[in-house]
Amino acid sequence: MPAVEVYGVFEGRLQLWHSPMNERGAFMWQSVIAGPGDWLEVARLHCHFACWLDAEGFGTVFKAAGSGELAGVGRIVIAGKTVCDDCNVSSQCARHPRLDELVHQYSLPYEQRDYSRIRRLGEDQSSVQPQ
């Protein structure tokens, strides 16, 4: 079984975007913001992206599994993690435009990231989560 991941936040704010990888009719990305003392669990076979909304944050992430791979990047089940470019359901996935911009910001070197933009993108929850 693929591992679940658990994120813990000690300082700062962490935004976690997630979506079931292959549950029919459930390809909608959702997000949640965690603050100091919060813990978030990402279920197995859920695509996810975690990012700090502040220039500095402090936390931890660990994998928990009864069996199977616990680390690495590659094909699902072989290495435990699959990046979007290698995902077998990527053609059925519609990432939220704010998520695309966050991924772009995090692809930049740390010094070039616009954390005021990252913060605004993360804090605008109005069109991400149902009230």
PDB file of C-alpha atoms in Angstrom:
ATOM      1  CA  MET A   1       0.000   0.000   0.000  1.00  0.00           C
ATOM      2  CA  PRO A   2       1.256   3.491  -0.742  1.00  0.00           C
ATOM      3  CA  ALA A   3       2.135   5.583   2.271  1.00  0.00           C
ATOM      4  CA  VAL A   4       0.155   8.412   3.784  1.00  0.00           C
ATOM      5  CA  GLU A   5       1.989  11.645   4.543  1.00  0.00           C
ATOM      6  CA  VAL A   6       1.554  13.651   7.727  1.00  0.00           C
ATOM      7  CA  TYR A   7       2.493  17.340   7.860  1.00  0.00           C
ATOM      8  CA  GLY A   8       3.026  19.139  11.165  1.00  0.00           C
ATOM      9  CA  VAL A   9       3.348  22.908  11.506  1.00  0.00           C
ATOM     10  CA  PHE A  10       5.401  24.448  14.315  1.00  0.00           C
ATOM     11  CA  GLU A  11       5.755  28.029  13.007  1.00  0.00           C
ATOM     12  CA  GLY A  12       4.212  29.884  10.066  1.00  0.00           C
ATOM     13  CA  ARG A  13       1.328  28.864   7.835  1.00  0.00           C
ATOM     14  CA  LEU A  14       1.350  25.900   5.475  1.00  0.00           C
ATOM     15  CA  GLN A  15      -1.164  25.495   2.668  1.00  0.00           C
ATOM     16  CA  LEU A  16      -1.909  21.976   1.489  1.00  0.00           C
ATOM     17  CA  TRP A  17      -3.667  21.404  -1.829  1.00  0.00           C
ATOM     18  CA  HIS A  18      -4.961  17.872  -2.395  1.00  0.00           C
ATOM     19  CA  SER A  19      -7.103  15.801  -4.741  1.00  0.00           C
ATOM     20  CA  PRO A  20      -7.924  12.087  -4.984  1.00  0.00           C
ATOM     21  CA  MET A  21      -5.759  10.595  -7.702  1.00  0.00           C
ATOM     22  CA  ASN A  22      -8.192   8.125  -9.184  1.00  0.00           C
ATOM     23  CA  GLU A  23     -11.620   8.307  -7.545  1.00  0.00           C
ATOM     24  CA  ARG A  24     -14.150   8.667 -10.335  1.00  0.00           C
ATOM     25  CA  GLY A  25     -15.864  12.038 -10.335  1.00  0.00           C
ATOM     26  CA  ALA A  26     -13.667  13.424  -7.566  1.00  0.00           C
ATOM     27  CA  PHE A  27     -10.897  15.246  -9.390  1.00  0.00           C
ATOM     28  CA  MET A  28     -11.560  18.574  -7.660  1.00  0.00           C
ATOM     29  CA  TRP A  29      -8.548  20.125  -5.927  1.00  0.00           C
ATOM     30  CA  GLN A  30      -9.183  21.457  -2.408  1.00  0.00           C
ATOM     31  CA  SER A  31      -6.947  23.352  -0.020  1.00  0.00           C
ATOM     32  CA  VAL A  32      -6.541  23.833   3.687  1.00  0.00           C
ATOM     33  CA  ILE A  33      -4.291  26.173   5.643  1.00  0.00           C
ATOM     34  CA  ALA A  34      -2.568  24.892   8.765  1.00  0.00           C
ATOM     35  CA  GLY A  35      -0.994  27.006  11.481  1.00  0.00           C
ATOM     36  CA  PRO A  36       1.231  26.318  14.484  1.00  0.00           C
ATOM     37  CA  GLY A  37       0.148  23.159  16.284  1.00  0.00           C
ATOM     38  CA  ASP A  38      -1.858  21.780  13.346  1.00  0.00           C
ATOM     39  CA  TRP A  39      -1.319  18.370  11.778  1.00  0.00           C
ATOM     40  CA  LEU A  40      -2.588  17.355   8.330  1.00  0.00           C
ATOM     41  CA  GLU A  41      -2.790  13.841   6.926  1.00  0.00           C
ATOM     42  CA  VAL A  42      -2.771  13.234   3.185  1.00  0.00           C
ATOM     43  CA  ALA A  43      -4.565  10.004   2.361  1.00  0.00           C
ATOM     44  CA  ARG A  44      -2.932   7.405   0.143  1.00  0.00           C
ATOM     45  CA  LEU A  45      -3.311   7.977  -3.583  1.00  0.00           C
ATOM     46  CA  HIS A  46      -4.081  11.663  -3.120  1.00  0.00           C
ATOM     47  CA  CYS A  47      -2.186  14.127  -5.256  1.00  0.00           C
ATOM     48  CA  HIS A  48      -0.943  16.995  -3.131  1.00  0.00           C
ATOM     49  CA  PHE A  49       1.191  20.108  -3.033  1.00  0.00           C
ATOM     50  CA  ALA A  50       2.273  21.794   0.207  1.00  0.00           C
ATOM     51  CA  CYS A  51       3.693  25.296   0.390  1.00  0.00           C
ATOM     52  CA  TRP A  52       4.532  27.881   3.027  1.00  0.00           C
ATOM     53  CA  LEU A  53       2.472  31.061   2.766  1.00  0.00           C
ATOM     54  CA  ASP A  54       5.177  32.988   4.593  1.00  0.00           C
ATOM     55  CA  ALA A  55       8.829  33.363   3.632  1.00  0.00           C
ATOM     56  CA  GLU A  56       9.763  31.368   6.722  1.00  0.00           C
ATOM     57  CA  GLY A  57       8.027  28.410   8.264  1.00  0.00           C
ATOM     58  CA  PHE A  58       9.044  25.492  10.415  1.00  0.00           C
ATOM     59  CA  GLY A  59       7.455  22.070  10.357  1.00  0.00           C
ATOM     60  CA  THR A  60       7.885  18.421   9.620  1.00  0.00           C
ATOM     61  CA  VAL A  61       6.558  15.810   7.237  1.00  0.00           C
ATOM     62  CA  PHE A  62       6.746  12.080   7.550  1.00  0.00           C
ATOM     63  CA  LYS A  63       5.411   9.061   5.732  1.00  0.00           C
ATOM     64  CA  ALA A  64       3.508   6.324   7.452  1.00  0.00           C
ATOM     65  CA  ALA A  65       2.812   2.947   5.874  1.00  0.00           C
ATOM     66  CA  GLY A  66       2.262  -0.615   6.928  1.00  0.00           C
ATOM     67  CA  SER A  67       4.294  -1.831   3.970  1.00  0.00           C
ATOM     68  CA  GLY A  68       5.705  -0.538   0.726  1.00  0.00           C
ATOM     69  CA  GLU A  69       8.065   2.207  -0.301  1.00  0.00           C
ATOM     70  CA  LEU A  70       8.521   5.179   2.012  1.00  0.00           C
ATOM     71  CA  ALA A  71      10.692   7.472  -0.074  1.00  0.00           C
ATOM     72  CA  GLY A  72      11.700   8.373  -3.574  1.00  0.00           C
ATOM     73  CA  VAL A  73      10.189   9.901  -6.678  1.00  0.00           C
ATOM     74  CA  GLY A  74       9.075   7.816  -9.604  1.00  0.00           C
ATOM     75  CA  ARG A  75       6.234   5.601 -10.691  1.00  0.00           C
ATOM     76  CA  ILE A  76       3.512   4.905  -8.146  1.00  0.00           C
ATOM     77  CA  VAL A  77       4.088   1.732  -6.117  1.00  0.00           C
ATOM     78  CA  ILE A  78       7.664   1.472  -7.453  1.00  0.00           C
ATOM     79  CA  ALA A  79       9.078   4.547  -5.714  1.00  0.00           C
ATOM     80  CA  GLY A  80       6.173   5.795  -3.624  1.00  0.00           C
ATOM     81  CA  LYS A  81       5.726   9.204  -5.243  1.00  0.00           C
ATOM     82  CA  THR A  82       4.751  10.347  -8.716  1.00  0.00           C
ATOM     83  CA  VAL A  83       5.231  13.884 -10.009  1.00  0.00           C
ATOM     84  CA  CYS A  84       2.495  15.493 -12.139  1.00  0.00           C
ATOM     85  CA  ASP A  85       4.421  15.099 -15.406  1.00  0.00           C
ATOM     86  CA  ASP A  86       4.566  11.299 -14.914  1.00  0.00           C
ATOM     87  CA  CYS A  87       1.011  10.814 -13.591  1.00  0.00           C
ATOM     88  CA  ASN A  88      -1.204   8.393 -15.502  1.00  0.00           C
ATOM     89  CA  VAL A  89      -4.361  10.490 -14.834  1.00  0.00           C
ATOM     90  CA  SER A  90      -2.873  13.940 -15.489  1.00  0.00           C
ATOM     91  CA  SER A  91      -5.055  14.361 -18.598  1.00  0.00           C
ATOM     92  CA  GLN A  92      -8.138  14.126 -16.352  1.00  0.00           C
ATOM     93  CA  CYS A  93      -6.824  16.558 -13.765  1.00  0.00           C
ATOM     94  CA  ALA A  94      -7.726  20.237 -13.747  1.00  0.00           C
ATOM     95  CA  ARG A  95      -5.557  22.083 -11.268  1.00  0.00           C
ATOM     96  CA  HIS A  96      -6.936  25.306  -9.861  1.00  0.00           C
ATOM     97  CA  PRO A  97      -5.316  28.390 -11.504  1.00  0.00           C
ATOM     98  CA  ARG A  98      -4.072  29.590  -8.095  1.00  0.00           C
ATOM     99  CA  LEU A  99      -2.426  26.215  -7.553  1.00  0.00           C
ATOM    100  CA  ASP A 100      -0.688  26.511 -10.930  1.00  0.00           C
ATOM    101  CA  GLU A 101       0.677  29.937  -9.906  1.00  0.00           C
ATOM    102  CA  LEU A 102       1.842  28.583  -6.528  1.00  0.00           C
ATOM    103  CA  VAL A 103       3.624  25.692  -8.260  1.00  0.00           C
ATOM    104  CA  HIS A 104       5.273  28.241 -10.572  1.00  0.00           C
ATOM    105  CA  GLN A 105       6.384  30.417  -7.630  1.00  0.00           C
ATOM    106  CA  TYR A 106       7.836  27.376  -5.861  1.00  0.00           C
ATOM    107  CA  SER A 107       9.728  26.335  -8.999  1.00  0.00           C
ATOM    108  CA  LEU A 108      11.744  29.555  -8.664  1.00  0.00           C
ATOM    109  CA  PRO A 109      14.839  29.794  -6.468  1.00  0.00           C
ATOM    110  CA  TYR A 110      13.939  30.881  -2.915  1.00  0.00           C
ATOM    111  CA  GLU A 111      15.363  34.372  -3.391  1.00  0.00           C
ATOM    112  CA  GLN A 112      13.172  34.991  -6.452  1.00  0.00           C
ATOM    113  CA  ARG A 113       9.832  33.874  -4.978  1.00  0.00           C
ATOM    114  CA  ASP A 114       7.243  36.599  -4.446  1.00  0.00           C
ATOM    115  CA  TYR A 115       5.937  35.781  -0.973  1.00  0.00           C
ATOM    116  CA  SER A 116       3.469  38.669  -0.991  1.00  0.00           C
ATOM    117  CA  ARG A 117       1.902  37.054  -4.083  1.00  0.00           C
ATOM    118  CA  ILE A 118       2.109  33.574  -2.538  1.00  0.00           C
ATOM    119  CA  ARG A 119       0.369  34.879   0.594  1.00  0.00           C
ATOM    120  CA  ARG A 120      -2.438  36.515  -1.443  1.00  0.00           C
ATOM    121  CA  LEU A 121      -2.943  33.353  -3.521  1.00  0.00           C
ATOM    122  CA  GLY A 122      -3.118  31.213  -0.405  1.00  0.00           C
ATOM    123  CA  GLU A 123      -5.376  33.461   1.619  1.00  0.00           C
ATOM    124  CA  ASP A 124      -8.056  33.759  -1.085  1.00  0.00           C
ATOM    125  CA  GLN A 125     -10.070  30.735   0.001  1.00  0.00           C
ATOM    126  CA  SER A 126     -13.412  32.004  -1.336  1.00  0.00           C
ATOM    127  CA  SER A 127     -13.409  29.904  -4.493  1.00  0.00           C
ATOM    128  CA  VAL A 128     -11.526  26.875  -3.150  1.00  0.00           C
ATOM    129  CA  GLN A 129     -13.416  25.470  -0.174  1.00  0.00           C
ATOM    130  CA  PRO A 130     -17.174  25.206   0.227  1.00  0.00           C
ATOM    131  CA  GLN A 131     -18.450  27.286   3.139  1.00  0.00           C
TER     132      GLN A 131
END
